[in-house]
mmCIF file of C-alpha atoms in Angstrom:
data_model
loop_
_atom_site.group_PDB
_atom_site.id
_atom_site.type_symbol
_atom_site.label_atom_id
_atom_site.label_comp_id
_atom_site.label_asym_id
_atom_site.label_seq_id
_atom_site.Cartn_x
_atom_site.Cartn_y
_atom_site.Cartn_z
ATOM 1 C CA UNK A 192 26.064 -7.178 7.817
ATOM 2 C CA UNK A 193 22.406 -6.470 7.319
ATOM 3 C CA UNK A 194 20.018 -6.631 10.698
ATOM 4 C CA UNK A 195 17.469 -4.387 9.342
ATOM 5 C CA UNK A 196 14.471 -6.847 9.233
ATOM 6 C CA UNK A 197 13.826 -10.566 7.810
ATOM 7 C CA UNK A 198 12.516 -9.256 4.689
ATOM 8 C CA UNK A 199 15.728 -8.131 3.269
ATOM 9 C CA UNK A 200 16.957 -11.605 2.236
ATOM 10 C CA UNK A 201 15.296 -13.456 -1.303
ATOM 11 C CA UNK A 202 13.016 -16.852 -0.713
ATOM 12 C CA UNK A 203 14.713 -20.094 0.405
ATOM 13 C CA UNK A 204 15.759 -23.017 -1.730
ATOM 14 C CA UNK A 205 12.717 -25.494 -1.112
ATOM 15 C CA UNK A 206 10.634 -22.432 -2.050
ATOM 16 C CA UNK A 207 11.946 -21.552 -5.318
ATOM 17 C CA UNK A 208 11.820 -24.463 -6.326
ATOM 18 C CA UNK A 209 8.239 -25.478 -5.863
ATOM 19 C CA UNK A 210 7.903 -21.856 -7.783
ATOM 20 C CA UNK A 211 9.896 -23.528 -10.895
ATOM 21 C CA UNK A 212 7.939 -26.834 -10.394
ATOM 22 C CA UNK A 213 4.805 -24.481 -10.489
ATOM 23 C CA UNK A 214 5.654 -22.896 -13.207
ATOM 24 C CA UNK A 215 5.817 -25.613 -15.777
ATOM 25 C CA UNK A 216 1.890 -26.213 -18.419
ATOM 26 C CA UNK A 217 -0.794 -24.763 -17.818
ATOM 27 C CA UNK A 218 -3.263 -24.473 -14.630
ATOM 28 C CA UNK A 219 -6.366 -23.211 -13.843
ATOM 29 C CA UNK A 220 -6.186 -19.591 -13.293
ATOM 30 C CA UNK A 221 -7.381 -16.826 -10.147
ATOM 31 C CA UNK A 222 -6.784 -19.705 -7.406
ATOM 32 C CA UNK A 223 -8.826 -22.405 -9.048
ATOM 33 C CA UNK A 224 -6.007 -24.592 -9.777
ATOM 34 C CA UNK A 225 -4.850 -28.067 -7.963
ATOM 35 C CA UNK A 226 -1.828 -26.482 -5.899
ATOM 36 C CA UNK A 227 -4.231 -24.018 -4.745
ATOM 37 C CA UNK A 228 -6.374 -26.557 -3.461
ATOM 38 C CA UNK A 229 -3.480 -28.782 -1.358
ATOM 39 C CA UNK A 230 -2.138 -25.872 -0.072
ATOM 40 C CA UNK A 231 -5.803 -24.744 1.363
ATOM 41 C CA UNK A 232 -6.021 -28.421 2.671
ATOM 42 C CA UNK A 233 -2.564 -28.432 4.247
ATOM 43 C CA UNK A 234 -3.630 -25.430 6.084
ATOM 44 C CA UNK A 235 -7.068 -27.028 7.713
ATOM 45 C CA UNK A 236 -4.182 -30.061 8.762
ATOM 46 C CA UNK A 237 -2.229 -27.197 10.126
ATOM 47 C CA UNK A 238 -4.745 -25.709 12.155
ATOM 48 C CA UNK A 239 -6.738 -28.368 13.000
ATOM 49 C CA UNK A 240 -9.330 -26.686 11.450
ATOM 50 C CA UNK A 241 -11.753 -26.585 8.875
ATOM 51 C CA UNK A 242 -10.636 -22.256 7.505
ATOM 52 C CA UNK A 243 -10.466 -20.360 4.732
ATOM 53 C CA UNK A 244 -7.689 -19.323 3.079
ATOM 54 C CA UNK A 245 -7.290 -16.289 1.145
ATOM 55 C CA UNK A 246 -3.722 -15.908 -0.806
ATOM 56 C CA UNK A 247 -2.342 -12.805 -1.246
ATOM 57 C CA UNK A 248 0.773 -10.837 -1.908
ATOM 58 C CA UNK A 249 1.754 -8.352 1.317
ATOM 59 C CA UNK A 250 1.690 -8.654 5.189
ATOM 60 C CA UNK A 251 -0.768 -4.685 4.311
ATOM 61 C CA UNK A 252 -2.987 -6.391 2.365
ATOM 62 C CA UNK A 253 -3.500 -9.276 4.592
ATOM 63 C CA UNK A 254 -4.292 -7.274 7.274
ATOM 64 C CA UNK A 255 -6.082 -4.436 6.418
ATOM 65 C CA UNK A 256 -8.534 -7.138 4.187
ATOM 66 C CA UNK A 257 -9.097 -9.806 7.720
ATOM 67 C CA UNK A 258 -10.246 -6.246 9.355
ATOM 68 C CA UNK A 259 -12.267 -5.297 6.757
ATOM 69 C CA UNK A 260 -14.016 -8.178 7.201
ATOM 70 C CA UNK A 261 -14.287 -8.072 11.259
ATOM 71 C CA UNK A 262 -15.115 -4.493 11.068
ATOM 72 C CA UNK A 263 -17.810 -2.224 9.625
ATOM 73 C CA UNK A 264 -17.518 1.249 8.538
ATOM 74 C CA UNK A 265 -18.874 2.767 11.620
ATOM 75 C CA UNK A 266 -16.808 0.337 14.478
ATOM 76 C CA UNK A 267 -13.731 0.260 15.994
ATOM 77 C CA UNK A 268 -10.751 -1.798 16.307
ATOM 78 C CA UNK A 269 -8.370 -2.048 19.346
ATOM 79 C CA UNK A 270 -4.637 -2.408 19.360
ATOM 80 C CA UNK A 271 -1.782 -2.226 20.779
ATOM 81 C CA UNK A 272 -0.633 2.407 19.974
ATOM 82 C CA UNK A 273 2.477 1.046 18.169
ATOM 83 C CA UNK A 274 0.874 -1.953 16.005
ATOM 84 C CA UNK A 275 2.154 -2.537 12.516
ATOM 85 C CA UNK A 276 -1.777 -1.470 11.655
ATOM 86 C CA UNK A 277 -1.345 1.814 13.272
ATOM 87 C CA UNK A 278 1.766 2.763 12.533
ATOM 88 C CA UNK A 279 3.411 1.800 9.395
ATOM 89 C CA UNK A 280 0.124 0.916 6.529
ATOM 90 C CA UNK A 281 -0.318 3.773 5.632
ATOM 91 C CA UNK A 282 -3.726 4.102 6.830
ATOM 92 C CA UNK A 283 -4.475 0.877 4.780
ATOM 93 C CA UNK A 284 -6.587 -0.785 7.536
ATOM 94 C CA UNK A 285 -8.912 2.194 7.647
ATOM 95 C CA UNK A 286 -9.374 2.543 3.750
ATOM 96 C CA UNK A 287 -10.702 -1.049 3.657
ATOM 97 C CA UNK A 288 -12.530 -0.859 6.762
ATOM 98 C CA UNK A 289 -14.101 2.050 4.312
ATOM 99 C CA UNK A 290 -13.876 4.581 7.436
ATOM 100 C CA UNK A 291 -13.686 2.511 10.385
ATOM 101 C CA UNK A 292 -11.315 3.311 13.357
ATOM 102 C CA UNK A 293 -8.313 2.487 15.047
ATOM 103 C CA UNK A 294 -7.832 3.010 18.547
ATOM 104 C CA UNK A 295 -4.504 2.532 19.981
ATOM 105 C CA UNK A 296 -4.068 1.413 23.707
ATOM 106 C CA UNK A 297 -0.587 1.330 25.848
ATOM 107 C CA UNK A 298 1.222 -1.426 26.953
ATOM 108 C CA UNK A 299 5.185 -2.483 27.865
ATOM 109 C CA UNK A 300 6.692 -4.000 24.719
ATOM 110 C CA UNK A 301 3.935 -3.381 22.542
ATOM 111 C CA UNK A 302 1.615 -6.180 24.468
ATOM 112 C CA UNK A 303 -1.937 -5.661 25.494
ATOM 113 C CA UNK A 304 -2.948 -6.698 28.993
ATOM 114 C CA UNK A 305 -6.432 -8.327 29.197
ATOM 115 C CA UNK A 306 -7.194 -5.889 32.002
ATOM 116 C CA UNK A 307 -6.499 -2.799 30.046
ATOM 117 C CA UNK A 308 -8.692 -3.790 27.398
ATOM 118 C CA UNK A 309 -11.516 -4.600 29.444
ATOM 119 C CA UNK A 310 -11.207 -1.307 31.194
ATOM 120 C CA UNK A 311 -10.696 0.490 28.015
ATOM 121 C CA UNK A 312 -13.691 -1.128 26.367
ATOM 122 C CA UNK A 313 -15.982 -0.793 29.558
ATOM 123 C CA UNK A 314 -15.170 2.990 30.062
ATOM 124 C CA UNK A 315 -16.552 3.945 25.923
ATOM 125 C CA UNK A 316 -19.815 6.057 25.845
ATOM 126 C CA UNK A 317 -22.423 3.424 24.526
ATOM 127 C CA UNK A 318 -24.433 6.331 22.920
ATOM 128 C CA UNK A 319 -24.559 6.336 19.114
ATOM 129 C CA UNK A 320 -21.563 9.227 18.538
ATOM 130 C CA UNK A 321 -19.557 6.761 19.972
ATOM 131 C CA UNK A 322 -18.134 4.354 17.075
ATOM 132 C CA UNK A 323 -19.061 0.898 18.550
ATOM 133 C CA UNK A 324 -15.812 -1.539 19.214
ATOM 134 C CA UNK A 325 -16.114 -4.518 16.719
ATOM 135 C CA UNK A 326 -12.727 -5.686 17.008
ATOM 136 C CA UNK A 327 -9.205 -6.494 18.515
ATOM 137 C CA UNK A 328 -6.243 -6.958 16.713
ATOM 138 C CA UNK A 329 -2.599 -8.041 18.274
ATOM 139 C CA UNK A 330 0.456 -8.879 16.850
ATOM 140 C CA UNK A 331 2.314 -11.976 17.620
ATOM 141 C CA UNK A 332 5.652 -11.252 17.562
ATOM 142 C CA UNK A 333 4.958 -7.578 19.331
ATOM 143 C CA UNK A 334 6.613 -4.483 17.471
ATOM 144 C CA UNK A 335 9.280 -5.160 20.583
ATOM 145 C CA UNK A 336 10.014 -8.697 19.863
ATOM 146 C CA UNK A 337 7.569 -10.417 22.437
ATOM 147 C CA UNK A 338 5.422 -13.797 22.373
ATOM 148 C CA UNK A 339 2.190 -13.106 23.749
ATOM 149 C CA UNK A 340 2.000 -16.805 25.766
ATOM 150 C CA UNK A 341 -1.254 -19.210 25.295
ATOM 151 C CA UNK A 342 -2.670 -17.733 28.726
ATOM 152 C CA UNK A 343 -2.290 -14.431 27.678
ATOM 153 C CA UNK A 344 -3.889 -14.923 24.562
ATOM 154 C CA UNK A 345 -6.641 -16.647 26.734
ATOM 155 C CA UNK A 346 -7.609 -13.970 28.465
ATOM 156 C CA UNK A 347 -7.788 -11.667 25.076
ATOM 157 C CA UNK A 348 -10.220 -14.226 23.644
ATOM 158 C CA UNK A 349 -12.488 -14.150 26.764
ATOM 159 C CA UNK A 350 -12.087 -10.506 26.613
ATOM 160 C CA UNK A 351 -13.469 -10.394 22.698
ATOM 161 C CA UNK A 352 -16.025 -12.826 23.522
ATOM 162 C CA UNK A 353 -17.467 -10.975 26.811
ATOM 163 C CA UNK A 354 -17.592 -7.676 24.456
ATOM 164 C CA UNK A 355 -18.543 -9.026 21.042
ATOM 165 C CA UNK A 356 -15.424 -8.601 19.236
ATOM 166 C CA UNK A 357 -13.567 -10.304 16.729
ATOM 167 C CA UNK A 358 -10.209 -11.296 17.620
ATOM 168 C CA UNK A 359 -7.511 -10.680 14.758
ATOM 169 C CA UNK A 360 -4.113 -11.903 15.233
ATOM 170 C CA UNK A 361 -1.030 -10.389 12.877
ATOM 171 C CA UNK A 362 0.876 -13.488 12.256
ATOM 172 C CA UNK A 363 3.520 -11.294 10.216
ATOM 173 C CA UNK A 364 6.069 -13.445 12.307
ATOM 174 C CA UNK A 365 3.455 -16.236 13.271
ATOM 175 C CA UNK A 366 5.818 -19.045 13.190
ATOM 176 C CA UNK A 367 8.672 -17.270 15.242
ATOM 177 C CA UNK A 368 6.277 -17.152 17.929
ATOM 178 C CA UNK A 369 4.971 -20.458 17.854
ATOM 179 C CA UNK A 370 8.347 -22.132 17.679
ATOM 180 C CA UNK A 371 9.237 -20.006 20.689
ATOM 181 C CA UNK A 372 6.326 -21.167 23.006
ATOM 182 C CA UNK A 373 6.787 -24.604 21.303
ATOM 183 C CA UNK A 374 3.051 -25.038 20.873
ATOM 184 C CA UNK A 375 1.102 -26.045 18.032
ATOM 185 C CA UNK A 376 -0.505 -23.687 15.519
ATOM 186 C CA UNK A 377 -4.011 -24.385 16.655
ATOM 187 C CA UNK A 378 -2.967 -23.825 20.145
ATOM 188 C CA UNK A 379 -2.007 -20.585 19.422
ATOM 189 C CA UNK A 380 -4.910 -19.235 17.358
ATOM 190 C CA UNK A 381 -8.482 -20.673 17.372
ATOM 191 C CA UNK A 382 -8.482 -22.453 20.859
ATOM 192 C CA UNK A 383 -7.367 -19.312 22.421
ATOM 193 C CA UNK A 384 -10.500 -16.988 20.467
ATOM 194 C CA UNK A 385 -8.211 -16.295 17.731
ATOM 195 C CA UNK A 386 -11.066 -15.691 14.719
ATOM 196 C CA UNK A 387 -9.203 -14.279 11.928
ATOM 197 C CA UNK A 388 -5.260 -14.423 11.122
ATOM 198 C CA UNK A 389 -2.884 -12.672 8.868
ATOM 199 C CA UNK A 390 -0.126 -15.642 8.428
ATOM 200 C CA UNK A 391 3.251 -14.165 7.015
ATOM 201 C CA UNK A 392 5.448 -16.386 5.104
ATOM 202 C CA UNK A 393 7.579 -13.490 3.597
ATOM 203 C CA UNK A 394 10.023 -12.697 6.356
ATOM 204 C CA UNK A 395 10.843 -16.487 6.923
ATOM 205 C CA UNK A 396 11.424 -17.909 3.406
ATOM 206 C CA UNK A 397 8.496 -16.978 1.147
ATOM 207 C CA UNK A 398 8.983 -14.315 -2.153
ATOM 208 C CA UNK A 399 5.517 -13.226 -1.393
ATOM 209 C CA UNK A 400 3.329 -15.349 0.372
ATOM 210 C CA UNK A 401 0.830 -14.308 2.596
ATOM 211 C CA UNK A 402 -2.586 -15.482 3.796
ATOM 212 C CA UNK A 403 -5.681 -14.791 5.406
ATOM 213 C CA UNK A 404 -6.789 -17.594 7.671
ATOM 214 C CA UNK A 405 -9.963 -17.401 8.473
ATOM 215 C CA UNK A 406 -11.583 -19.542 11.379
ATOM 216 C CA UNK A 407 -15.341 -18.077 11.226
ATOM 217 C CA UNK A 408 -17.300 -18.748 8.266
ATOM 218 C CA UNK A 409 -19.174 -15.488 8.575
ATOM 219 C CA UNK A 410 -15.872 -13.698 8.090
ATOM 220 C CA UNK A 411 -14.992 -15.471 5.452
ATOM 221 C CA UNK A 412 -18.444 -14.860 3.463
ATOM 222 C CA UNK A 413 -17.122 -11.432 1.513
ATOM 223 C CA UNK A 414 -13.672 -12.037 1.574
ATOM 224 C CA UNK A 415 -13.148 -13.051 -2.150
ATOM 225 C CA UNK A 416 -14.733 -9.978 -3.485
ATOM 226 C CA UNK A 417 -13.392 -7.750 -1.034
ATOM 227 C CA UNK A 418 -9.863 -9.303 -2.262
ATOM 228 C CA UNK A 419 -10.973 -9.238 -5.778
ATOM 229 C CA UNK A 420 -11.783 -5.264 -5.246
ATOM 230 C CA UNK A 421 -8.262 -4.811 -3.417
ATOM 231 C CA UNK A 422 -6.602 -6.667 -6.802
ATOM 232 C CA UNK A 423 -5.518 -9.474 -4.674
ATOM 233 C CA UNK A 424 -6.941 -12.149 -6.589
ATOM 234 C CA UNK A 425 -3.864 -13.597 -8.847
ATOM 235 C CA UNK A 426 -4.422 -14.734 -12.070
ATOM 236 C CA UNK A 427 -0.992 -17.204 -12.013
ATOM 237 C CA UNK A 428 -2.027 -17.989 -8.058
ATOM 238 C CA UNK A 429 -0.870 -21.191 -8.033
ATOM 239 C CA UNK A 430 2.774 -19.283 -7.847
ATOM 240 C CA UNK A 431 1.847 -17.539 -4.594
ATOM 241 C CA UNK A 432 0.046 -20.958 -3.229
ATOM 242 C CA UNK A 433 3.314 -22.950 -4.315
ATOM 243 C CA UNK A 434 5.237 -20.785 -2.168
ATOM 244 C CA UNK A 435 3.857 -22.267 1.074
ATOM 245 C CA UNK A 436 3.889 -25.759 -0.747
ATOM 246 C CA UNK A 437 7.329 -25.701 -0.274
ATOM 247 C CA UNK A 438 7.237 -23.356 2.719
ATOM 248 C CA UNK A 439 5.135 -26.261 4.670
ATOM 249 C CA UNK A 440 7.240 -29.630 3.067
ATOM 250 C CA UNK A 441 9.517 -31.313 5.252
ATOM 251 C CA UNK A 442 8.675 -28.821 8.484
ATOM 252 C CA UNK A 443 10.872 -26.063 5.984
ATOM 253 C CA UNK A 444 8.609 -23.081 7.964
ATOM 254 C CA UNK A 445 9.635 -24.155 11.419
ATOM 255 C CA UNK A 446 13.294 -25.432 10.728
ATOM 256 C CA UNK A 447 13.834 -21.411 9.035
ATOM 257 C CA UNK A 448 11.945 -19.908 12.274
ATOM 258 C CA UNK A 449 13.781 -21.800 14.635
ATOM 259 C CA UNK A 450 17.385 -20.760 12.512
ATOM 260 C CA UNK A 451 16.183 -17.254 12.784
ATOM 261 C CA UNK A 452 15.477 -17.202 16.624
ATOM 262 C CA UNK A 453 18.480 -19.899 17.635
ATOM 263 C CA UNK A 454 20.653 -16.794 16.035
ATOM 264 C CA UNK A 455 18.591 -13.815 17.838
ATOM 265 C CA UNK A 456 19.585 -15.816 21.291
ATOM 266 C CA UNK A 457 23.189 -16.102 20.352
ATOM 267 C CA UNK A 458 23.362 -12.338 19.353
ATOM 268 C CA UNK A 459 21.237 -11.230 22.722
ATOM 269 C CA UNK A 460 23.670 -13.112 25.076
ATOM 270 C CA UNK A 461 26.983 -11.835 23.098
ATOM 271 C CA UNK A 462 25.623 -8.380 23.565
ATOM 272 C CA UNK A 463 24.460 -9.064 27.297
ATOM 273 C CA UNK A 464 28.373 -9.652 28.113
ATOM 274 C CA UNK A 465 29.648 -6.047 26.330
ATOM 275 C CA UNK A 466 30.032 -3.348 29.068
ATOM 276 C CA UNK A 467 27.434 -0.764 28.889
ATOM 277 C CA UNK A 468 24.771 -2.860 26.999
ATOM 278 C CA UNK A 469 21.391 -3.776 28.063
ATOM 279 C CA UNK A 470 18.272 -5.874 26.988
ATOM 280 C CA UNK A 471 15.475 -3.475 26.504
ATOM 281 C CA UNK A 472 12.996 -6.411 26.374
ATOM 282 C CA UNK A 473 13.627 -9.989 26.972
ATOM 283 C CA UNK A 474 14.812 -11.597 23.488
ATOM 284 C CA UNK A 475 11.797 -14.408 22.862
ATOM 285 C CA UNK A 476 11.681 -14.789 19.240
ATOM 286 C CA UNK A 477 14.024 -13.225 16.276
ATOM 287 C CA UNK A 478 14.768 -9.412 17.137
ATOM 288 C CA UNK A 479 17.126 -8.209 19.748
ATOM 289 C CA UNK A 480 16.636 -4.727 21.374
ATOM 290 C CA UNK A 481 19.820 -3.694 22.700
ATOM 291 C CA UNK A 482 19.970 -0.077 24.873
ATOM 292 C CA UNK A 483 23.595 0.721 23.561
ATOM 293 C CA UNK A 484 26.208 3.725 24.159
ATOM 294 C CA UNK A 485 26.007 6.197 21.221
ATOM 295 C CA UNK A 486 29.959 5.527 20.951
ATOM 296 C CA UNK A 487 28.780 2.235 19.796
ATOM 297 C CA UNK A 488 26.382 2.882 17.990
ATOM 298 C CA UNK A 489 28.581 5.077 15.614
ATOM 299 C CA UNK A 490 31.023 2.900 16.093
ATOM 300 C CA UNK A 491 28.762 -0.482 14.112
ATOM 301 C CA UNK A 492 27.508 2.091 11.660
ATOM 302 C CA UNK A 493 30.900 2.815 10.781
ATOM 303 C CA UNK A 494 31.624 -0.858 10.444
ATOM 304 C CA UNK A 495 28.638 -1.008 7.797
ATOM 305 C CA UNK A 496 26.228 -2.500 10.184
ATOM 306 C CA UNK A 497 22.257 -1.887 9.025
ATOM 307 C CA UNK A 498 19.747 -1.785 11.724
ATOM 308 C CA UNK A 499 16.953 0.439 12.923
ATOM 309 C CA UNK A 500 16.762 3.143 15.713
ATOM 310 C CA UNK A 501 13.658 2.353 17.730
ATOM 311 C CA UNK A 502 10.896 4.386 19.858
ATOM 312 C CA UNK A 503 11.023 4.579 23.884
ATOM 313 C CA UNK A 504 7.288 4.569 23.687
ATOM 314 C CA UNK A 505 6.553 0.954 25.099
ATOM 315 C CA UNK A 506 9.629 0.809 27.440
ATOM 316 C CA UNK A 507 9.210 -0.560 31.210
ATOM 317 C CA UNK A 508 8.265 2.175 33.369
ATOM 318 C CA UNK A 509 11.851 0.977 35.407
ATOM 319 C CA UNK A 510 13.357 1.605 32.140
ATOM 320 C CA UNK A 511 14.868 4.646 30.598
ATOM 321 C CA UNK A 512 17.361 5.584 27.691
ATOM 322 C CA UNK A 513 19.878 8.235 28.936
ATOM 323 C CA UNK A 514 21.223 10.961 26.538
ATOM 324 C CA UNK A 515 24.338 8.810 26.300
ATOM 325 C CA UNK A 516 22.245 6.261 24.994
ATOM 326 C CA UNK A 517 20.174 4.675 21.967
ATOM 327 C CA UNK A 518 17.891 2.046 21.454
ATOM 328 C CA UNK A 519 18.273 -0.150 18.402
ATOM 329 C CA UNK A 520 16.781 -3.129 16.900
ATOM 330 C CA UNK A 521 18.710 -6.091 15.400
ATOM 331 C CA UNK A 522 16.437 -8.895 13.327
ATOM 332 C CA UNK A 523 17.603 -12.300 12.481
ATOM 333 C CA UNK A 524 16.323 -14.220 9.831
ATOM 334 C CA UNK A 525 16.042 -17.719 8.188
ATOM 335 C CA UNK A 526 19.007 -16.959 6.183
ATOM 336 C CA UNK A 527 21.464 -15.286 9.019
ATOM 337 C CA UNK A 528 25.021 -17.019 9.551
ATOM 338 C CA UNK A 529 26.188 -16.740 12.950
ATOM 339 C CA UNK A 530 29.416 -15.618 11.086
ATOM 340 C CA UNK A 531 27.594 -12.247 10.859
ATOM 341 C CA UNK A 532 26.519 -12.312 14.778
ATOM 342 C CA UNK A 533 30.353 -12.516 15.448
ATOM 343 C CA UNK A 534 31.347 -9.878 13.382
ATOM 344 C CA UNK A 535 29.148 -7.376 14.971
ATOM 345 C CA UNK A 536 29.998 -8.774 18.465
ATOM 346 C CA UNK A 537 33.597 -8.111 17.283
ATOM 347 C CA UNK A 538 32.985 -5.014 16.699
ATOM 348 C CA UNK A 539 31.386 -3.895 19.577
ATOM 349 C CA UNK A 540 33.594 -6.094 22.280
ATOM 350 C CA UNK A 541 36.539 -3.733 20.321
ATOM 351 C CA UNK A 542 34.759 -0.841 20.927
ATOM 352 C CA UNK A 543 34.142 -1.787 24.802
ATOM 353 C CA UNK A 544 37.524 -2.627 25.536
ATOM 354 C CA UNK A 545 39.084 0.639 23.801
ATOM 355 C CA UNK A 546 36.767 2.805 25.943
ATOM 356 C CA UNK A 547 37.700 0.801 28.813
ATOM 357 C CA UNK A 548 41.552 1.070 28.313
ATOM 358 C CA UNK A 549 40.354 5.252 27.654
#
């Protein structure tokens, strides 16, 4: 039973296959080919939007390329201190932006607050040792499972717009989020300020399949050579655009998204009803956050359960782990059988009651 993270499990059916119906003769090559070219119109459908699409093969290099292109080698970008950008590329973003900077705010469950920007933005020196703010950058799902909501993301746009800063969403779990505020993808993105998106396919069906959507044409205007120098232009691309050909057919990408969070729900509320086990955050898209005993916690390693330990840093301030206690993370994904959430509840309803009866 394996609750590590959505990216542990292969591509779906409808997406391997439209990889072996790829496959067969001969295309153009480097993203020139007729897949290529539906899949970058099925995206302007998507979005409602005329963008530009840039293909390539990791959630790193979609992100730290879309800030490369929002932010020069003297600026700034604002995020959230525990942002997949900050914390776990490997300084990626930073060797793209060529030398630019990340500056990471606070913020319960990983959000940013309008406010706190603003204030954060408004209190920099504007003097010229002062690297200039060019850009903000969220993540929707939150490193703590949470949806920003369409207001929320409102008030970041008018933020960006009021300061003259690009507004980059991580999408690394785009279409968790959107199927949990039940919105469309538009919605979401460029009628909120949205102006550049990293859209993950990976953890919710896709072998590889990422893309940079990009919703202002001046950000888009380097793009294909700064790919190019990152070696993320494919020579076979149709087999990473063919990915979200079948990704997109039939509604696939939301029917996998809403599997994945349908099973997160079941596995918060199971846990919710085991003594001794609380939410750390509300459960809004595919990861649960449970604040368990250590007894437990043994207890479902010993059982051969996977799953991550997590970090305090963006608890409530009502909220604390007691030396008892741990904080975990459990991920759902596309491919998750509620079989496996009833193991693990199994498990640790066993666990409760033998402690209890102790």
């Amino acid at each position: 039973m394996n609750f590590a993270s959505d990216n542990i499990v292969g591509g779906s059916a409808p997406v391997l296959q439209a990889i072996l119906d790829a496959n067969a003769g001969t295309m153009a090559a480097y993203g020139n080919d007729e897949i290529s070219k539906r899949v970058r119109a099925r995206f302007n459908a998507i979005f409602e939007h005329e963008v530009s699409v840039f293909f390539v093969t990791t959630g790193t290099a979609a992100n730290a390329l879309a800030l490369s292109s929002a932010v020069p080698p003297y600026g700034l970008c604002v995020c959230h201190r525990e942002a997949h950008i900050i914390d776990d590329e490997c300084g990626a973003p930073e060797f793209f932006m060529h030398g630019a900077k990340l500056a990471g705010l606070a913020g319960v469950g990983a959000k940013l607050k309008a406010d706190d920007v603003a204030a954060y933005l408004e209190s920099l020196p504007k003097a010229v040792k002062q690297m200039p703010p060019k850009a903000l950058s969220i993540s929707q799902v939150s490193e703590c499972g949470l949806v920003y909501g369409l207001d929320e993301l409102a008030d970041l746009g008018a933020v960006c717009r009021a300061h003259g800063l690009s507004f980059h969403m991580d999408g690394a779990r785009f279409v968790n989020a959107l199927v949990s505020l039940g919105c469309t993808p538009a919605e979401m993105t460029w009628k909120q300020g949205v102006d550049i998106l990293s859209f993950g396919a990976t953890k919710n069906g896709g072998l590889m399949a990422e893309a940079i959507v990009v919703f202002r044409k001046d950000l888009a205007e380097a793009l294909d050579y700064r790919s190019k120098r990152a070696g993320q232009i494919i020579s076979k691309g149709r087999l990473i655009a063919a990915q979200f050909e079948g990704y997109f057919a039939k509604d696939h990408w939301l029917d996998n998204a809403r599997h994945a969070n349908r099973i997160a729900a079941l596995l918060s509320q199971g846990l919710l009803r085991i003594p001794g086990v609380r939410l750390a955050w509300p459960t809004e898209a595919n990861e649960v956050f449970p604040i368990i005993p250590k007894s437990l916690d043994q207890v479902l390693k010993a059982a051969g359960l996977l799953y991550h330990n997590w970090t305090e840093l963006s608890l409530p301030e009502t909220e604390r782990v007691a030396d008892h206690e741990v904080l975990i993370r459990l991920v759902t994904s596309w491919a998750t059988r509620e079989e496996d959430v009833r193991k693990l509840l199994e498990v640790a309803s066993s666990e409760a009651a033998q402690q209890a009866a102790e």
